[in-house]
Coordinates of C-alpha atoms in Angstrom, one line a residue:
Chain U
M14 CA -8.9 -11.8 -23.2
T15 CA -11.2 -9.5 -25.3
D16 CA -11.7 -11.8 -28.0
R17 CA -12.6 -15.0 -26.3
P18 CA -16.3 -15.9 -26.2
T19 CA -18.7 -15.1 -23.3
R20 CA -22.4 -15.2 -22.7
R21 CA -22.3 -11.9 -22.2
N22 CA -19.9 -10.3 -25.5
F23 CA -21.0 -13.7 -27.3
I24 CA -24.5 -11.8 -26.9
T25 CA -23.5 -7.8 -27.5
G26 CA -20.9 -8.3 -29.8
G27 CA -22.4 -10.9 -32.1
L28 CA -20.9 -13.5 -34.0
A29 CA -17.1 -11.7 -33.9
A30 CA -15.6 -14.6 -33.8
G31 CA -17.5 -16.0 -36.8
T32 CA -17.0 -13.0 -38.8
A33 CA -12.8 -13.0 -38.1
L34 CA -13.1 -16.8 -39.2
A35 CA -15.2 -15.6 -42.5
A36 CA -12.3 -13.2 -42.9
S37 CA -9.7 -15.8 -42.6
A38 CA -11.4 -18.3 -45.1
A39 CA -11.4 -15.1 -47.4
A40 CA -8.3 -14.2 -46.8
A41 CA -7.2 -17.8 -47.5
R42 CA -8.6 -17.9 -50.9
A43 CA -7.2 -14.4 -52.2
G44 CA -3.5 -16.0 -51.7
G45 CA -3.2 -16.6 -48.5
D46 CA -3.7 -16.9 -44.2
P47 CA -1.6 -14.3 -42.7
A48 CA -1.0 -16.7 -40.1
I49 CA 0.8 -18.4 -42.4
T50 CA 1.9 -16.2 -45.5
E51 CA 3.7 -13.6 -42.9
I52 CA 6.4 -14.8 -41.0
Q53 CA 5.3 -14.1 -37.3
D54 CA 7.5 -13.0 -34.4
W55 CA 7.9 -16.8 -32.7
N56 CA 9.4 -17.6 -36.3
R57 CA 12.0 -14.7 -35.9
Y58 CA 13.2 -14.0 -32.4
P59 CA 14.1 -16.5 -29.9
G60 CA 12.3 -16.6 -26.6
D61 CA 13.2 -17.1 -23.2
G62 CA 15.8 -19.0 -22.2
V63 CA 15.9 -22.1 -19.5
D64 CA 16.6 -20.0 -16.4
V65 CA 13.9 -17.9 -16.9
R66 CA 10.9 -19.7 -15.6
P67 CA 12.0 -22.0 -13.2
Y68 CA 8.4 -22.8 -12.1
G69 CA 6.4 -22.3 -15.4
A70 CA 3.1 -20.8 -15.8
P71 CA 0.2 -21.0 -18.1
S72 CA 0.5 -19.4 -21.8
Q73 CA -0.1 -15.7 -21.4
Y74 CA -3.4 -17.0 -23.9
E75 CA -4.9 -19.5 -21.0
A76 CA -4.9 -16.2 -18.2
H77 CA -9.0 -16.4 -18.4
V78 CA -8.2 -20.3 -17.2
V79 CA -9.0 -19.1 -13.5
R80 CA -10.4 -19.9 -10.1
R81 CA -13.6 -17.3 -9.8
S82 CA -15.7 -16.9 -6.8
V83 CA -19.5 -16.0 -6.6
P84 CA -19.2 -12.8 -4.1
W85 CA -22.6 -12.7 -2.7
L86 CA -22.6 -16.8 -1.7
T87 CA -20.6 -16.1 1.0
A88 CA -20.6 -13.3 4.3
D89 CA -16.7 -12.6 3.0
P90 CA -13.8 -14.5 1.2
I91 CA -12.1 -15.9 4.3
S92 CA -14.9 -18.3 4.7
S93 CA -15.7 -18.9 1.5
V94 CA -15.2 -21.0 -1.9
N95 CA -14.4 -20.8 -5.2
F96 CA -14.6 -22.5 -8.5
T97 CA -12.7 -25.0 -10.5
P98 CA -13.4 -23.8 -14.4
L99 CA -14.5 -27.6 -15.5
H100 CA -15.1 -25.7 -19.1
E101 CA -11.6 -25.3 -20.3
L102 CA -10.1 -28.6 -18.9
D103 CA -10.0 -32.2 -20.4
G104 CA -9.0 -35.3 -18.9
I105 CA -9.4 -36.3 -15.4
I106 CA -6.5 -34.8 -13.7
T107 CA -7.2 -31.3 -12.5
P108 CA -4.1 -29.1 -12.3
N109 CA -2.6 -28.0 -8.7
G110 CA -3.2 -24.1 -9.2
L111 CA -7.2 -24.6 -10.5
C112 CA -8.5 -26.9 -7.7
F113 CA -11.2 -24.9 -6.3
E114 CA -10.7 -23.8 -2.7
R115 CA -13.1 -24.0 0.5
H116 CA -11.5 -22.9 3.5
H117 CA -13.4 -21.5 6.8
A118 CA -11.0 -19.2 8.7
G119 CA -8.7 -18.8 5.3
I120 CA -5.7 -20.4 4.0
A121 CA -3.0 -21.5 6.7
E122 CA 0.5 -21.0 6.3
I123 CA 2.0 -23.4 7.9
D124 CA 6.0 -24.0 8.2
P125 CA 6.5 -27.5 7.9
A126 CA 9.3 -27.6 10.1
M127 CA 6.8 -26.7 13.1
H128 CA 3.9 -28.6 11.9
R129 CA 3.0 -32.0 13.9
L130 CA 0.6 -34.8 13.7
M131 CA -0.6 -36.0 17.2
I132 CA -3.0 -38.9 17.6
H133 CA -4.3 -39.7 20.9
G134 CA -7.6 -41.0 22.3
L135 CA -8.4 -44.9 22.9
V136 CA -5.0 -45.9 21.4
D137 CA -2.1 -47.8 23.5
T138 CA 0.7 -45.4 23.0
P139 CA -0.5 -41.6 22.0
L140 CA 2.2 -40.2 19.1
V141 CA 3.1 -37.5 17.7
F142 CA 5.4 -37.1 14.1
T143 CA 6.9 -35.0 12.4
M144 CA 7.0 -34.3 8.9
A145 CA 10.3 -36.1 8.5
D146 CA 8.4 -39.2 10.2
L147 CA 5.4 -39.5 8.0
M148 CA 7.8 -39.5 5.2
R149 CA 9.4 -42.7 6.0
F150 CA 6.5 -45.0 6.5
P151 CA 5.3 -46.7 3.3
R152 CA 3.8 -44.5 0.6
E153 CA 0.8 -44.7 -1.7
N154 CA -0.5 -42.9 -5.0
R155 CA -4.1 -43.1 -5.8
I156 CA -6.1 -40.4 -7.7
Y157 CA -9.8 -39.4 -6.3
F158 CA -12.0 -37.0 -6.9
L159 CA -12.6 -34.2 -3.8
E160 CA -16.1 -32.8 -4.1
C161 CA -17.7 -30.2 -2.0
A162 CA -20.5 -31.1 -0.2
A163 CA -22.3 -28.2 -1.8
N164 CA -21.6 -28.6 -5.2
S165 CA -24.3 -27.5 -7.1
G166 CA -26.4 -26.6 -4.0
M167 CA -27.2 -23.4 -5.1
E168 CA -29.3 -25.2 -7.7
W169 CA -31.6 -26.7 -5.5
R170 CA -34.4 -24.3 -6.2
G171 CA -33.6 -24.2 -9.9
A172 CA -31.3 -23.0 -12.6
Q173 CA -29.3 -19.8 -10.8
L174 CA -25.7 -19.6 -11.8
N175 CA -25.1 -19.3 -15.9
G176 CA -21.7 -21.5 -16.2
C177 CA -20.6 -25.2 -15.2
Q178 CA -17.6 -23.6 -13.3
Y179 CA -20.1 -22.4 -11.2
T180 CA -23.0 -24.7 -10.9
H181 CA -20.8 -28.1 -10.4
G182 CA -16.8 -26.5 -10.2
M183 CA -16.8 -27.6 -6.6
V184 CA -15.1 -30.7 -7.8
H185 CA -11.4 -31.7 -8.4
C186 CA -9.4 -34.5 -9.0
V187 CA -5.5 -35.5 -8.2
M188 CA -3.0 -37.9 -7.7
Y189 CA -2.3 -37.7 -4.1
T190 CA 0.6 -39.6 -2.8
G191 CA 0.4 -40.5 1.2
V192 CA 0.5 -42.7 4.0
R193 CA -2.5 -45.1 4.9
L194 CA -3.9 -43.5 7.7
R195 CA -4.1 -47.4 9.0
H196 CA -0.7 -47.8 9.0
L197 CA -0.4 -44.2 11.9
L198 CA -3.0 -45.3 13.8
E199 CA -1.8 -49.6 14.0
E200 CA 1.6 -47.6 14.9
A201 CA -0.3 -45.7 17.9
G202 CA -2.4 -49.2 18.5
I203 CA -5.7 -48.9 18.7
R204 CA -7.9 -50.0 21.2
G205 CA -11.3 -52.6 21.4
S206 CA -13.6 -49.7 21.9
A207 CA -12.7 -47.6 19.6
A208 CA -15.2 -47.1 16.8
W209 CA -14.8 -43.4 15.8
V210 CA -11.7 -40.8 14.8
M211 CA -11.9 -37.1 14.7
P212 CA -9.3 -35.3 12.4
E213 CA -8.7 -31.6 13.1
G214 CA -6.9 -29.4 11.0
A215 CA -4.3 -26.7 12.4
D216 CA -6.1 -23.4 11.1
A217 CA -7.8 -20.9 12.7
S218 CA -11.5 -23.1 12.0
A219 CA -9.7 -26.0 13.5
M220 CA -12.3 -27.7 11.3
S221 CA -13.0 -31.3 12.7
R222 CA -15.4 -34.0 11.7
S223 CA -16.4 -37.5 13.2
I224 CA -15.1 -40.4 10.9
P225 CA -16.1 -43.6 11.6
L226 CA -13.1 -46.0 12.3
E227 CA -14.2 -48.6 9.7
K228 CA -13.6 -46.0 6.6
A229 CA -10.4 -44.4 8.9
L230 CA -8.8 -48.5 8.4
D231 CA -10.0 -49.0 5.2
D232 CA -8.7 -46.5 2.1
C233 CA -8.0 -42.9 4.1
L234 CA -5.0 -41.6 3.4
V235 CA -2.8 -39.1 5.6
A236 CA -1.7 -36.9 2.0
F237 CA 1.8 -35.0 1.7
R238 CA 1.4 -34.3 -2.5
M239 CA -0.6 -33.9 -5.2
N240 CA 0.2 -34.6 -8.9
G241 CA 3.4 -35.1 -7.5
E242 CA 5.1 -32.2 -5.8
A243 CA 4.0 -30.9 -2.1
L244 CA 0.4 -29.7 -1.8
R245 CA -0.6 -26.4 -2.4
P246 CA -1.2 -24.1 0.5
E247 CA -4.5 -23.3 -0.2
Q248 CA -5.3 -27.7 -0.2
G249 CA -3.8 -27.9 3.6
Y250 CA 0.1 -27.8 3.1
P251 CA 1.8 -29.5 4.2
L252 CA -0.5 -32.4 5.4
R253 CA -4.3 -33.1 4.6
L254 CA -6.8 -35.9 4.6
V255 CA -8.2 -37.9 1.7
V256 CA -11.3 -39.7 2.6
P257 CA -12.1 -41.0 -1.0
G258 CA -15.4 -40.9 -2.4
W259 CA -16.7 -38.8 0.7
E260 CA -17.9 -35.7 1.0
G261 CA -14.7 -32.9 0.8
N262 CA -15.4 -31.1 4.0
M263 CA -14.0 -34.9 5.7
W264 CA -10.9 -34.4 3.9
V265 CA -9.4 -32.1 6.8
K266 CA -6.9 -30.1 5.7
W267 CA -3.3 -28.8 7.3
L268 CA -4.0 -32.3 9.3
R269 CA -2.9 -31.8 13.4
R270 CA -4.4 -34.6 15.3
I271 CA -6.8 -37.2 15.1
E272 CA -8.3 -38.0 17.9
V273 CA -9.9 -41.7 18.3
G274 CA -12.9 -42.5 20.3
D275 CA -15.8 -44.6 21.3
K276 CA -18.8 -42.1 19.6
P277 CA -19.4 -39.4 16.8
W278 CA -18.5 -35.7 18.3
H279 CA -21.2 -34.1 16.7
L280 CA -19.2 -31.4 15.6
R281 CA -20.7 -27.9 14.1
E282 CA -19.5 -29.0 10.5
E283 CA -21.8 -32.5 11.5
T284 CA -24.9 -30.5 12.9
S285 CA -25.2 -26.8 12.1
K286 CA -23.3 -27.9 8.6
Y287 CA -23.4 -30.6 6.5
T288 CA -26.8 -32.2 7.5
D289 CA -29.3 -31.8 4.8
L290 CA -33.0 -30.3 5.6
L291 CA -35.8 -32.5 4.2
A292 CA -39.2 -31.3 3.2
S293 CA -40.9 -33.0 6.7
G294 CA -38.4 -30.7 8.7
K295 CA -36.2 -33.4 9.7
A296 CA -32.7 -33.3 8.7
R297 CA -30.2 -36.2 7.1
R298 CA -27.0 -36.2 8.9
F299 CA -23.6 -38.4 8.5
T300 CA -24.2 -38.3 5.2
W301 CA -21.2 -38.8 3.7
T302 CA -20.7 -40.3 0.1
M303 CA -20.8 -38.5 -2.6
D304 CA -23.4 -39.9 -5.2
V305 CA -23.3 -40.8 -9.1
K306 CA -22.6 -37.3 -10.8
S307 CA -22.0 -36.2 -14.1
V308 CA -22.1 -32.9 -16.2
I309 CA -21.0 -31.3 -19.7
T310 CA -18.4 -29.9 -19.4
S311 CA -18.3 -28.1 -23.2
P312 CA -20.3 -27.3 -25.1
S313 CA -21.7 -25.1 -21.4
P314 CA -22.8 -21.6 -21.2
Q315 CA -19.0 -20.5 -20.7
A316 CA -18.0 -22.6 -24.0
P317 CA -20.4 -21.4 -26.2
V318 CA -20.5 -23.0 -29.8
T319 CA -18.9 -21.1 -32.4
H320 CA -18.2 -22.9 -35.3
G321 CA -21.5 -23.7 -36.4
K322 CA -23.3 -26.5 -38.0
G323 CA -21.3 -29.8 -38.7
R324 CA -19.2 -32.1 -36.0
M325 CA -19.7 -31.2 -32.2
V326 CA -17.7 -32.5 -29.9
V327 CA -20.2 -32.8 -26.5
T328 CA -17.4 -33.4 -23.5
G329 CA -18.1 -34.1 -19.6
L330 CA -17.4 -35.6 -15.9
A331 CA -18.7 -38.1 -14.2
W332 CA -17.8 -39.5 -11.0
S333 CA -19.1 -41.5 -7.7
G334 CA -18.0 -42.0 -4.3
A335 CA -19.3 -45.7 -4.9
G336 CA -16.6 -46.4 -7.2
T337 CA -16.1 -46.4 -11.0
I338 CA -18.5 -44.8 -13.4
K339 CA -20.2 -48.0 -15.7
R340 CA -21.3 -45.8 -18.3
V341 CA -22.9 -42.0 -19.1
D342 CA -25.2 -41.5 -20.9
V343 CA -25.9 -38.1 -23.9
T344 CA -29.4 -36.6 -24.9
V345 CA -29.6 -33.7 -27.4
D346 CA -33.2 -33.5 -26.9
G347 CA -33.9 -33.1 -23.3
G348 CA -34.1 -36.6 -22.5
R349 CA -36.4 -38.0 -24.8
N350 CA -34.0 -40.5 -26.2
W351 CA -30.2 -40.7 -25.1
T352 CA -27.0 -42.3 -26.6
T353 CA -24.4 -43.9 -24.4
A354 CA -21.2 -41.6 -24.5
R355 CA -17.6 -43.0 -25.4
I356 CA -15.8 -43.2 -21.7
D357 CA -12.0 -42.1 -22.5
G358 CA -8.8 -42.6 -20.4
P359 CA -8.1 -44.3 -16.8
S360 CA -11.2 -45.3 -15.1
L361 CA -10.6 -45.6 -11.8
P362 CA -12.6 -45.7 -8.0
M363 CA -14.0 -42.8 -6.7
A364 CA -11.6 -40.5 -9.4
L365 CA -13.3 -38.1 -12.0
H366 CA -14.5 -40.0 -15.3
R367 CA -13.8 -38.0 -18.8
F368 CA -16.6 -38.8 -21.5
Y369 CA -17.2 -37.7 -24.9
H370 CA -20.2 -37.9 -27.5
E371 CA -19.4 -36.8 -31.3
F372 CA -22.3 -35.8 -33.6
D373 CA -22.9 -33.7 -36.2
W374 CA -25.2 -30.7 -35.4
D375 CA -28.2 -29.5 -37.6
G376 CA -27.7 -25.8 -35.8
S377 CA -31.2 -26.6 -34.9
D378 CA -31.5 -25.8 -30.6
L379 CA -30.1 -28.5 -28.5
F380 CA -31.2 -29.6 -24.6
L381 CA -27.7 -31.5 -23.6
Q382 CA -27.9 -33.5 -20.8
S383 CA -25.7 -36.3 -19.5
R384 CA -26.5 -39.3 -17.0
A385 CA -24.2 -41.6 -15.1
I386 CA -24.6 -45.2 -14.0
D387 CA -21.7 -46.1 -11.5
E388 CA -20.2 -49.3 -10.8
A389 CA -23.0 -49.8 -8.1
G390 CA -25.6 -49.3 -11.0
V391 CA -27.0 -46.5 -9.5
V392 CA -28.4 -44.1 -12.0
Q393 CA -27.8 -40.3 -11.8
P394 CA -31.5 -39.3 -11.1
T395 CA -33.1 -36.2 -12.1
K396 CA -33.2 -33.1 -10.0
D397 CA -37.3 -33.5 -9.6
A398 CA -37.0 -36.7 -8.7
L399 CA -34.2 -35.5 -5.6
R400 CA -36.9 -32.8 -5.1
A401 CA -39.7 -35.4 -4.6
A402 CA -37.6 -37.2 -2.2
R403 CA -36.2 -34.4 -0.5
G404 CA -37.9 -30.8 -0.8
E405 CA -35.3 -28.0 -1.7
N406 CA -33.9 -27.1 1.6
S407 CA -31.1 -29.6 1.4
I408 CA -28.2 -27.4 0.3
Y409 CA -26.2 -30.5 -0.2
H410 CA -25.7 -33.8 -1.9
N411 CA -27.2 -32.7 -5.3
N412 CA -26.3 -34.7 -7.9
G413 CA -29.4 -33.8 -10.0
I414 CA -28.9 -34.0 -14.1
Q415 CA -28.1 -30.8 -15.0
T416 CA -29.5 -29.2 -18.3
W417 CA -27.6 -26.8 -21.1
H418 CA -30.1 -25.3 -23.7
V419 CA -27.8 -24.8 -26.8
A420 CA -29.5 -22.3 -29.0
K421 CA -29.4 -21.8 -32.6
D422 CA -26.6 -19.3 -32.3
G423 CA -24.4 -21.3 -30.0
V424 CA -25.1 -19.5 -26.9
V425 CA -25.8 -21.9 -24.2
E426 CA -27.5 -21.4 -21.6
N427 CA -28.6 -23.0 -18.0
V428 CA -32.1 -24.3 -17.9
E429 CA -34.2 -26.2 -16.4
I430 CA -37.2 -28.0 -18.3
S431 CA -40.3 -29.7 -18.4
Chain O
A26 CA 9.5 -45.9 23.9
S27 CA 8.5 -48.9 21.6
H28 CA 5.4 -49.1 19.7
G29 CA 3.8 -49.7 16.2
T30 CA 5.5 -51.9 13.9
F31 CA 7.3 -48.9 11.9
H32 CA 8.9 -47.3 15.2
L33 CA 8.2 -44.3 13.9
G34 CA 7.0 -40.5 15.8
R35 CA 7.3 -40.1 19.7
P36 CA 4.9 -40.5 22.1
A37 CA 2.9 -37.5 23.2
T38 CA 3.1 -35.8 26.5
E39 CA 0.0 -34.8 28.9
A40 CA 1.2 -31.0 28.3
E41 CA 0.9 -31.8 24.5
I42 CA -2.6 -33.6 24.7
A43 CA -3.9 -31.4 27.0
A44 CA -2.8 -28.1 24.9
W45 CA -4.7 -30.2 21.3
D46 CA -7.7 -31.8 23.4
I47 CA -10.0 -29.3 23.2
D48 CA -13.4 -31.5 21.7
V49 CA -16.4 -31.4 23.5
R50 CA -18.9 -34.2 22.8
P51 CA -22.7 -33.9 23.7
D52 CA -22.6 -36.6 26.7
G53 CA -20.0 -33.5 28.3
T54 CA -16.6 -35.5 27.5
G55 CA -14.2 -32.6 27.2
L56 CA -15.6 -29.9 28.9
P57 CA -13.0 -28.0 31.0
A58 CA -13.7 -26.9 34.6
G59 CA -15.5 -23.3 34.6
S60 CA -18.7 -21.2 34.6
G61 CA -20.0 -18.2 33.1
T62 CA -23.6 -16.6 33.4
V63 CA -25.6 -15.1 31.0
M64 CA -25.4 -11.4 32.4
Q65 CA -21.2 -12.2 32.2
G66 CA -21.9 -13.7 28.9
E67 CA -23.7 -10.7 27.5
A68 CA -20.7 -8.3 28.0
I69 CA -18.6 -10.4 26.1
Y70 CA -21.2 -10.9 23.2
T71 CA -21.5 -7.0 22.7
E72 CA -18.0 -6.8 22.6
Q73 CA -16.7 -9.7 20.6
C74 CA -19.5 -11.2 18.9
A75 CA -22.4 -8.3 18.1
A76 CA -20.7 -6.8 15.0
C77 CA -21.4 -9.8 13.2
H78 CA -23.9 -12.0 14.8
G79 CA -26.1 -8.7 15.9
D80 CA -27.5 -7.6 19.5
F81 CA -29.9 -10.7 19.9
G82 CA -28.4 -12.9 17.5
E83 CA -30.1 -11.9 14.6
A84 CA -27.0 -11.6 12.4
I85 CA -25.6 -9.0 10.1
G86 CA -25.3 -8.9 6.4
R87 CA -24.8 -12.8 5.6
W88 CA -22.9 -13.4 8.5
P89 CA -24.8 -16.8 10.6
V90 CA -28.3 -16.2 12.6
L91 CA -27.7 -17.2 15.9
A92 CA -31.0 -17.2 17.6
G93 CA -34.9 -17.8 17.0
G94 CA -36.0 -19.6 13.5
Y95 CA -38.5 -21.5 15.7
D96 CA -40.7 -23.8 13.9
T97 CA -39.2 -22.8 10.5
L98 CA -37.7 -25.8 9.3
T99 CA -40.5 -27.1 7.1
R100 CA -40.9 -23.6 5.7
E101 CA -39.7 -22.1 2.1
R102 CA -37.2 -20.7 3.9
P103 CA -35.9 -22.3 6.9
V104 CA -33.9 -20.0 9.6
K105 CA -31.8 -22.5 11.4
T106 CA -30.0 -21.5 14.6
V107 CA -28.8 -22.9 17.6
G108 CA -32.2 -22.5 19.1
S109 CA -33.9 -24.4 15.9
Y110 CA -31.7 -26.2 14.4
W111 CA -28.5 -27.3 16.3
P112 CA -29.1 -30.9 18.0
Y113 CA -26.5 -30.6 21.2
L114 CA -25.6 -27.8 23.7
S115 CA -22.0 -28.9 23.3
T116 CA -21.4 -28.1 20.1
V117 CA -21.9 -24.2 20.8
Y118 CA -18.9 -24.6 23.3
D119 CA -16.9 -26.8 21.7
Y120 CA -17.6 -24.6 18.1
V121 CA -17.0 -21.3 20.2
R122 CA -13.5 -22.3 22.3
R123 CA -12.5 -23.5 19.0
A124 CA -13.1 -21.2 16.4
M125 CA -14.4 -17.6 17.6
P126 CA -14.1 -14.8 17.5
F127 CA -13.9 -15.2 14.0
G128 CA -10.6 -13.5 13.3
N129 CA -9.5 -14.2 16.7
A130 CA -10.1 -17.7 17.5
R131 CA -8.8 -19.5 20.8
S132 CA -8.4 -16.2 22.4
L133 CA -11.4 -17.0 25.0
S134 CA -11.0 -18.5 28.4
D135 CA -12.7 -21.2 29.3
D136 CA -15.2 -19.3 31.7
D137 CA -16.0 -16.2 29.0
V138 CA -17.1 -19.7 26.5
Y139 CA -19.2 -20.9 29.4
A140 CA -20.8 -17.5 30.0
L141 CA -21.5 -17.1 25.9
T142 CA -22.8 -20.4 25.8
A143 CA -25.4 -19.0 28.5
Y144 CA -26.1 -16.1 26.8
V145 CA -26.7 -18.1 23.6
L146 CA -28.9 -20.0 25.3
Y147 CA -30.9 -16.5 26.8
L148 CA -31.0 -15.4 23.1
N149 CA -32.9 -18.7 22.0
D150 CA -34.8 -18.7 25.3
V151 CA -33.6 -21.8 26.6
V152 CA -33.1 -20.2 29.7
T153 CA -34.9 -17.2 30.9
D154 CA -33.0 -15.8 33.6
E155 CA -30.1 -13.5 33.6
E156 CA -28.9 -15.2 36.6
F157 CA -28.6 -18.1 35.5
E158 CA -25.1 -19.7 35.4
L159 CA -23.8 -22.5 33.3
S160 CA -20.9 -24.7 34.2
R161 CA -19.4 -28.6 33.7
E162 CA -21.8 -29.3 36.3
N163 CA -24.9 -28.7 35.2
F164 CA -24.4 -28.6 31.6
G165 CA -25.7 -32.1 30.9
T166 CA -28.9 -31.0 32.5
I167 CA -29.5 -28.2 29.3
R168 CA -31.1 -30.2 25.7
L169 CA -31.6 -28.2 22.6
P170 CA -35.4 -28.4 21.1
N171 CA -34.1 -29.4 17.8
E172 CA -32.2 -32.7 19.7
D173 CA -34.7 -35.3 18.1
G174 CA -34.8 -33.4 14.2
F175 CA -32.0 -35.5 13.0
V176 CA -31.8 -39.2 11.5
G177 CA -29.3 -41.4 9.7
D178 CA -28.6 -41.3 5.9
D179 CA -30.8 -43.0 4.3
R180 CA -30.7 -42.2 0.7
E181 CA -30.5 -45.3 -0.6
A182 CA -34.4 -46.1 0.1
E183 CA -35.2 -42.9 -2.4
P184 CA -36.7 -44.3 -5.1
A185 CA -34.3 -42.4 -7.7
Y186 CA -31.4 -44.8 -6.2
A187 CA -33.1 -48.4 -6.9
K188 CA -30.7 -50.8 -7.4
A189 CA -29.9 -51.8 -11.1
A190 CA -33.0 -50.4 -12.6
E191 CA -31.9 -49.9 -16.5
P192 CA -33.4 -46.7 -17.5
C193 CA -35.6 -46.1 -20.6
M194 CA -32.9 -45.0 -23.8
S195 CA -35.7 -44.2 -26.4
D196 CA -39.2 -42.1 -26.7
C197 CA -38.8 -41.6 -22.7
R198 CA -41.1 -38.3 -22.5
P199 CA -43.7 -37.1 -24.6
G200 CA -43.5 -33.8 -26.4
K201 CA -40.5 -31.1 -27.1
A202 CA -38.7 -29.9 -24.2
E203 CA -39.5 -26.8 -22.9
I204 CA -37.9 -24.5 -20.7
V205 CA -39.4 -23.6 -17.7
Q206 CA -36.5 -21.5 -16.0
H207 CA -33.8 -19.8 -17.2
A208 CA -30.4 -18.6 -15.1
A209 CA -29.8 -15.6 -17.4
V210 CA -32.9 -14.3 -16.3
L211 CA -32.0 -14.6 -12.9
D212 CA -28.7 -13.0 -14.1
V213 CA -26.7 -13.7 -10.7
T214 CA -23.4 -15.2 -12.4
P215 CA -20.2 -12.8 -12.1
D216 CA -19.6 -11.8 -15.6
A217 CA -16.9 -14.2 -16.4
E218 CA -14.8 -11.9 -17.7
G219 CA -13.6 -11.1 -13.9
D220 CA -13.5 -7.1 -14.3
D221 CA -16.6 -7.0 -12.1

């Protein structure tokens, strides 16, 4: 794809797309657009039959819509992260093949016939389940966002990565099918002194976290399907934990064990990592909830404005670990004035919400921001407000308002403004 | 055996639980029998760990730094290590046993892990005697410097999170917005074409 607008070729290639549009308009005036007046191959020759694509893939013209990584972020690609291409997506459901990945020891490739889930500790009867056993519990279908605690973490000190895929793409939202963790814990019989559970993964990082029993019994799921099909290997096939509204690290993939205990374990991923250093030198621990947040996905640095003045669709995503999104406001002047955007599609608790703001662009500079308010009434803060409260070294839980500068030529940049 | 209401799954055996139940808590719950010295740990560390974490825990490239960084937590660039940041020694034992060496996890014996844990304490000057032997029996006597460095989640006390404060909608800030920082100037974003 060489004609797709990006920041780099948009600048160096000039207004190539605009030129093409002008040529098309000229051709139309001269007697017709060849896209119409000439017979196209797909209008003449038959295409692939039904036996060619047993598991379909996107159009070849969508080949640029892929997960991308930032190699300098981590020591190697095995314990690393990539990013969902939010700027190319719409609606609230993330396609399975585009859901960002975060592994700590790569993708475990597990034979489901060899997978076991053990529940033990402060229970009456320690149990082992096969996948076949788990499929016999009552199932539930729920749509939730999963956001990495470190999403936007590179932006704590200021504007760094130029694209919402990179600044906000450690999030996805799918429909999970699974069983209530509560059913599994009650099957083993929770003892009275139990207060915490510890899920553990079967991968080589043996990912593990401490989760309060109250949350485990409330809405956690043990999921085996996403968007209707089996989990993808990179999302925990054959089994993962779903912890609605809470930081993605706790959604243990390749789930093989749940220990029930009376105290938290203070594991590596809740001491060294996923603790939030404050300016005082103290660090918050057990910062589980992902706070109210939003981002404009288009226009954005990877999705510049190529159509010139006139009607413009501003769209983006909003979400909150506290429940549904009550409202999203959009500004085009850097927060001087705000307009309430239109949320379209389902508004589900702890799921992505899609918003739109349509207006006539007069061709002047824009400073686009979005500001979400959740059902608890919490208003998404500015980055400056977060820094004033926490300093710049928290790494995690950056839900500050994002600014995109739209220049007169339609190029969009990640900026911080006064 | 009858259990629960769905009667699914089967009781786990003691051997199965023992095979997977490897976690260790700060109070020492879960520690296996065994021991290892600083000197033994140095030998294992040099062979199994130093290629990534450096001879003195200083780290190679972007791999994690294990030692040093004291009194840096309030600085512009904090160095968070076992000695400067981690609250509990149990986490060192637990994590090394379950997940290290990177690429060959679960390959160390319980004694190896005690020896490596002792050596990490030595790299961090928490113990200074090369003859020091760490064991299940004396594990609880070791305290890490930043044990009291952590607080609970008090985000809701921050001013920005004051409940139900209706935000400003018009004429919220004076003047025209000005750019104070550009991501494009820093230019560390991978090329969107994906070919570099």
